CSV table of C-alpha atoms and ligand atoms in Angstrom, one decimal:
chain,number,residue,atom,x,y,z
A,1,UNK,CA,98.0,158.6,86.2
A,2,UNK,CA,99.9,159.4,89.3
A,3,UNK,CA,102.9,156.4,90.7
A,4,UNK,CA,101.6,154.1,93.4
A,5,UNK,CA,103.5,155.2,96.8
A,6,UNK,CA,106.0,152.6,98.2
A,7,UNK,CA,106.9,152.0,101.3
A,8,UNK,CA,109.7,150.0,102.8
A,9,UNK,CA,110.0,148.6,106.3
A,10,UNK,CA,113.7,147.5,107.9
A,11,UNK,CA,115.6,146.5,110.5
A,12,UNK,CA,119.1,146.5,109.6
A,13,UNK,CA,122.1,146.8,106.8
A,14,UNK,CA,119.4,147.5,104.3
A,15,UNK,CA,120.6,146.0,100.8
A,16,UNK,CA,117.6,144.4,99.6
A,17,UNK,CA,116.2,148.5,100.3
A,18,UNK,CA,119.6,149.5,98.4
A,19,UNK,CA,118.2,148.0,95.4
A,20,UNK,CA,114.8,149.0,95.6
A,21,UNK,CA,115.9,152.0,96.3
A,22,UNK,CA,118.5,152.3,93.2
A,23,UNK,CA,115.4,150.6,90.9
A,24,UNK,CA,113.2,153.6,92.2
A,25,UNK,CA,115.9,155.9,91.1
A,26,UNK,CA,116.0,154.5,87.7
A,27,UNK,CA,112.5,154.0,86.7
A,28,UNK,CA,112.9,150.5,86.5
A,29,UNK,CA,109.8,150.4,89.5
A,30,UNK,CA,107.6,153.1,88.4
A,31,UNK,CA,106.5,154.3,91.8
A,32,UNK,CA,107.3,156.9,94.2
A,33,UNK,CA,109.5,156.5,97.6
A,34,UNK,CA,106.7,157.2,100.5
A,35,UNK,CA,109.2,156.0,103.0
A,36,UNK,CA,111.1,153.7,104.7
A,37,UNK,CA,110.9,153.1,108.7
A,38,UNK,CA,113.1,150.9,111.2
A,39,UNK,CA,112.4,149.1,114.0
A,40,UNK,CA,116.1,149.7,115.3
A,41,UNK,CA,117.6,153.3,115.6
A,42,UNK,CA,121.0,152.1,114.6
A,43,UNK,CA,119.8,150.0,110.9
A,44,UNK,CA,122.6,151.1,108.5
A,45,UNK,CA,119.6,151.1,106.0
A,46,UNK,CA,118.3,154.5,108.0
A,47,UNK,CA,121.4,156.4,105.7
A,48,UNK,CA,120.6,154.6,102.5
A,49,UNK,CA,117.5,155.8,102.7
A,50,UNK,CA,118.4,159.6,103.8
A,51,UNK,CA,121.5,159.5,101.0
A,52,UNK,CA,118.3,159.0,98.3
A,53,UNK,CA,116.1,161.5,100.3
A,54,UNK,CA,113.9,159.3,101.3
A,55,UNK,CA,111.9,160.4,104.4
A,56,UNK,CA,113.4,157.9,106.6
A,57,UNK,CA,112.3,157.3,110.8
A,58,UNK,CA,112.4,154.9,113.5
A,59,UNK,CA,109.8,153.4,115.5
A,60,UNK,CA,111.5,152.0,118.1
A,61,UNK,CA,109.8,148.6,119.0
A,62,UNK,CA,111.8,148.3,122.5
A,63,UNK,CA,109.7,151.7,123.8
A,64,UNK,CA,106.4,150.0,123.7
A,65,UNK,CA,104.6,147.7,126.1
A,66,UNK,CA,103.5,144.9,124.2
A,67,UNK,CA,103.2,143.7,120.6
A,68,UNK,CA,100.0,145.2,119.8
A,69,UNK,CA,100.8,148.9,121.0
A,70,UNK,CA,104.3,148.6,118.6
A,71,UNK,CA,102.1,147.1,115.8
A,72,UNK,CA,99.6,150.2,116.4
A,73,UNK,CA,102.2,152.9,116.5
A,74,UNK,CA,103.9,151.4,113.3
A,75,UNK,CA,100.4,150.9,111.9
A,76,UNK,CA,99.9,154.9,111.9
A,77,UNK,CA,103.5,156.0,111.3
A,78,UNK,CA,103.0,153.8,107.7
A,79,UNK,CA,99.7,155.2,107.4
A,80,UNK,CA,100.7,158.6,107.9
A,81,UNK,CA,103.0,158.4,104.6
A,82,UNK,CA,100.0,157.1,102.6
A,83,UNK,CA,101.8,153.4,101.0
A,84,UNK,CA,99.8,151.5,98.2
A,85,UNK,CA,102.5,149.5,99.0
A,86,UNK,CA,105.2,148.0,101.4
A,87,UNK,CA,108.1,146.2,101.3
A,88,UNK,CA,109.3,144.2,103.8
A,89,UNK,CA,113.1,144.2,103.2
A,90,UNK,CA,114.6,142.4,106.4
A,91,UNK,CA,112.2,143.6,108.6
A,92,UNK,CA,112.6,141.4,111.8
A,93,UNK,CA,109.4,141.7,113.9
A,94,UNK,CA,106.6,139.5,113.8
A,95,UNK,CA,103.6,141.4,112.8
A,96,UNK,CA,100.5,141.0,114.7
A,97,UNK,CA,96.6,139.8,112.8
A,98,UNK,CA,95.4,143.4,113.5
A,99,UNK,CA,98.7,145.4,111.7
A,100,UNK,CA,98.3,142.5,108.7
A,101,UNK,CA,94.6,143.0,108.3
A,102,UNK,CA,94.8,146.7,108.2
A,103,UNK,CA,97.3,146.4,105.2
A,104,UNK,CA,96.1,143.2,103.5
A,105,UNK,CA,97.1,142.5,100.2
A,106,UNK,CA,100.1,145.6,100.4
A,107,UNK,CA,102.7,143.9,102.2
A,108,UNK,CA,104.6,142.1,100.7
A,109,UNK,CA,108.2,140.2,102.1
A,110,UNK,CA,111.2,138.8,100.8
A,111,UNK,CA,112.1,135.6,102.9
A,112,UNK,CA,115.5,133.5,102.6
A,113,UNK,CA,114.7,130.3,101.3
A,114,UNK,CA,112.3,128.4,99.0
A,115,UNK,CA,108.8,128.2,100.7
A,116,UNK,CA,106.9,126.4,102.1
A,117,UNK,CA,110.3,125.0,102.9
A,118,UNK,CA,112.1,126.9,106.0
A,119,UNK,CA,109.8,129.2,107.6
A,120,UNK,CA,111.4,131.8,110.3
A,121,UNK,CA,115.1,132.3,111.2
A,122,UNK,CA,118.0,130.4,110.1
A,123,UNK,CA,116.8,129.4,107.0
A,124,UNK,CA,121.1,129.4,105.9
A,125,UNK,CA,122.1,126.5,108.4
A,126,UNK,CA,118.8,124.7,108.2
A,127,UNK,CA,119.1,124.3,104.5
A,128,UNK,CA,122.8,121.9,104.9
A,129,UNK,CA,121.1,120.3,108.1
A,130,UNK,CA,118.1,119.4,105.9
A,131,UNK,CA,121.1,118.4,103.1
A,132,UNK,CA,118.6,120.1,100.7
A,133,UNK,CA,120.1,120.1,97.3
A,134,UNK,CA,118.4,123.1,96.5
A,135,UNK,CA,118.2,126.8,98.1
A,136,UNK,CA,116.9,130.4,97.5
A,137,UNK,CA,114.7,132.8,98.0
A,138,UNK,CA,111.1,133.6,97.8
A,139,UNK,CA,108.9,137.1,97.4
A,140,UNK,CA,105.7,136.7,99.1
A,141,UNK,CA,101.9,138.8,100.3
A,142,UNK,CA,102.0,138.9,103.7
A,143,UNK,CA,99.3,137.2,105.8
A,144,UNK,CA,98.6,135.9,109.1
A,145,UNK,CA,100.8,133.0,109.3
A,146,UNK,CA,104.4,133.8,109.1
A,147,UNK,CA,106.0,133.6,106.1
A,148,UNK,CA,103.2,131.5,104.9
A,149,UNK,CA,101.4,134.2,102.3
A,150,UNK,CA,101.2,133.1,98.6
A,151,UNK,CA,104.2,133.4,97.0
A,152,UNK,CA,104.7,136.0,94.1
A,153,UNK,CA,108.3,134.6,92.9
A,154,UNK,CA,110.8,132.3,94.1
A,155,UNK,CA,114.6,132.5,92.6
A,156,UNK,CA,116.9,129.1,92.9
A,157,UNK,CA,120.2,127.4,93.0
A,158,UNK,CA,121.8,124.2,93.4
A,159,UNK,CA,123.7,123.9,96.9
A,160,UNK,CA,127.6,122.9,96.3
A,161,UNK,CA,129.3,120.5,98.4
A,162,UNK,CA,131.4,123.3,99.5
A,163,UNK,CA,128.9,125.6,100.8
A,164,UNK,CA,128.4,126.7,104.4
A,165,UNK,CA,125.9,128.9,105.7
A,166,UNK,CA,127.8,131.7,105.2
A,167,UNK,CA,128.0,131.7,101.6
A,168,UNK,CA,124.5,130.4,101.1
A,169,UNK,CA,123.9,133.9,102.6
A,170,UNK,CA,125.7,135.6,100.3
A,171,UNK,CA,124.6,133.4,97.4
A,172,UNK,CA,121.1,134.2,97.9
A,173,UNK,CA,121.5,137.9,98.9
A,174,UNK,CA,123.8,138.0,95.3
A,175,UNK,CA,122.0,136.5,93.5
A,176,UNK,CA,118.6,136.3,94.1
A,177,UNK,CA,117.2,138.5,96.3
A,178,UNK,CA,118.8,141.8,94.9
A,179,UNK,CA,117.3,140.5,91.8
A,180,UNK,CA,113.5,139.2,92.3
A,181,UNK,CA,112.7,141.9,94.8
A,182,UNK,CA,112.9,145.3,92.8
A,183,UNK,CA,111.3,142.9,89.9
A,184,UNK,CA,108.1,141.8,92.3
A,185,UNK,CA,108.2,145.5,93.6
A,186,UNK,CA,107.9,146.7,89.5
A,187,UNK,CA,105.4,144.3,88.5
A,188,UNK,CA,103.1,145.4,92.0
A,189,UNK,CA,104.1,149.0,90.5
A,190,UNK,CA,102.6,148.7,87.1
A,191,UNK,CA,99.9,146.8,88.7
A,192,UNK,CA,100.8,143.5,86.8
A,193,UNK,CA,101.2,141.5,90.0
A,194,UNK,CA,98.7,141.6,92.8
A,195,UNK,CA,97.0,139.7,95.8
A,196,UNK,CA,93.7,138.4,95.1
A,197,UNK,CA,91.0,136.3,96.8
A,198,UNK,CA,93.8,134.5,99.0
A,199,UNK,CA,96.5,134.0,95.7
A,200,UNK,CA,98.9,135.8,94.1
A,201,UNK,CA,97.4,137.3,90.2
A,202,UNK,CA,100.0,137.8,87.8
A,203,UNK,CA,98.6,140.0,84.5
A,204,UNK,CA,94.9,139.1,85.5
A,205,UNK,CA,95.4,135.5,85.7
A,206,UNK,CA,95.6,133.6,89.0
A,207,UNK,CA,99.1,132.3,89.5
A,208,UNK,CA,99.4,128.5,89.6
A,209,UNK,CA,103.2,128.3,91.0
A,210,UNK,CA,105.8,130.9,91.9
A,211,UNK,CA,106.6,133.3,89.0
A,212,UNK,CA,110.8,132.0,88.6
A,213,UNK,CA,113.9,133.8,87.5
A,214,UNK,CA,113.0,132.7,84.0
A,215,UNK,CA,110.0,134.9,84.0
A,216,UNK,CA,112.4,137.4,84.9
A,217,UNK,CA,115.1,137.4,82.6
A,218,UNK,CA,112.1,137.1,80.1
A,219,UNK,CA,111.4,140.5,80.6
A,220,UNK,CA,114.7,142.0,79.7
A,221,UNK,CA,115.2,139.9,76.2
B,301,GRF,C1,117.7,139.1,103.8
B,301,GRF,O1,118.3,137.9,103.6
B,301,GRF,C2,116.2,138.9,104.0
B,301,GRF,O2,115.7,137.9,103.2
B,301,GRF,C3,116.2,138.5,105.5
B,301,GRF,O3,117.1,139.4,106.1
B,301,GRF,C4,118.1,139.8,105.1
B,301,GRF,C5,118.1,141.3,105.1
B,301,GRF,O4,119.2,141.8,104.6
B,301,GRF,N1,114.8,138.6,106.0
B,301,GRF,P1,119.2,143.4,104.2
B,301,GRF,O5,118.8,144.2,105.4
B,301,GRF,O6,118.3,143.6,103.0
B,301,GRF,O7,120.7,143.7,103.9
């Protein structure tokens, strides 16, 4: 049987696509780089991908009219590389209902906190204003409404007293995201994980709540 093609859309330094990248490398997701594209010329992620030969190009979202002609060029640009998949690795554009619906149930995002909680930007500064004790970061499908798509898996921590939003980044960069994202990406590879009938399945049963770092280390034991 021949890989599933991945995809990965960016928009800037590109480590989450670092480490999908590197897990590509490896074997540890069993699927083949189709691509990676960025909405900004100057993404650092651009040379990650071109130092793995990945075909790597821009589409520039600042050259188009509206929302819906960037959505349509990006639409074909993906298309053109033939994805099973796609990764959302710090993409920052909101996608329209007509890019979403033309790659339902293949898009998949990594978002910077524990959804439902903290939709959208800021999710770092919001999390100590909220004086939330806890704080991650969550793999999910795509739909409609942002950041809103069923969630695939969700990795946590406990917020110390001496945390700003600054290390919160880094904390949930370190030690989650580089982690659950080439894991989700695997799973989707070997088709173990999909999107189904509005929810996430996870090895052909339905998924009642977000797969967790647990289920991850579980793998490796
Ligand atoms: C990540 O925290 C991601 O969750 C958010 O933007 C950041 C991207 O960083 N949407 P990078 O481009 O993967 O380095």
């Amino acid at each position: 049987m021949s890989k599933p093609r991945l995809a990965v859309l960016i928009s800037g330094q590109g480590r989450n696509l670092q480490a999908i990248l590197d897990a590509l490398a490896d074997g540890r997701i069993p699927a083949v780089a189709a691509g990676v594209i960025s909405n900004r010329p100057e993404a650092a992620g651009l040379a990650r991908a071109r130092a793995a030969q990945v075909p790597a190009q821009v589409v520039d979202h600042t050259r188009f009219a509206d929302r819906a002609a960037f959505d349509a060029a990006l639409g074909d640009a993906l298309q053109a590389v033939q994805p099973d998949f796609v990764a959302l690795a710090g993409f920052m554009r909101v996608l329209g209902d007509a890019f979403i619906r033309r790659f339902r149930g293949r898009l998949v995002n990594i978002h910077p906190s524990l959804l439902p909680k903290h939709r959208g930007l800021d999710t770092h500064r919001r999390v100590l204003e909220a004086g939330d004790a806890e704080h991650g970061a969550s793999v999910h499908y795509v739909t409609e409404q942002l950041d809103g798509g069923p969630v695939a898996i969700q990795g946590r921590f406990s917020v110390r007293p001496q945390d700003d939003a600054q290390s919160l980044a880094e904390r949930v960069m370190q030690d989650i995201e580089l982690k659950i994202y080439p894991q989700a990406l695997a799973w989707m590879a070997r088709g173990e994980l999909a999107y189904a009938d509005g929810g996430v399945r996870f090895r052909g049963r339905p998924l009642a709540a977000p797969l967790t770092l647990a289920d991850l280390e579980a793998e490796f034991r």
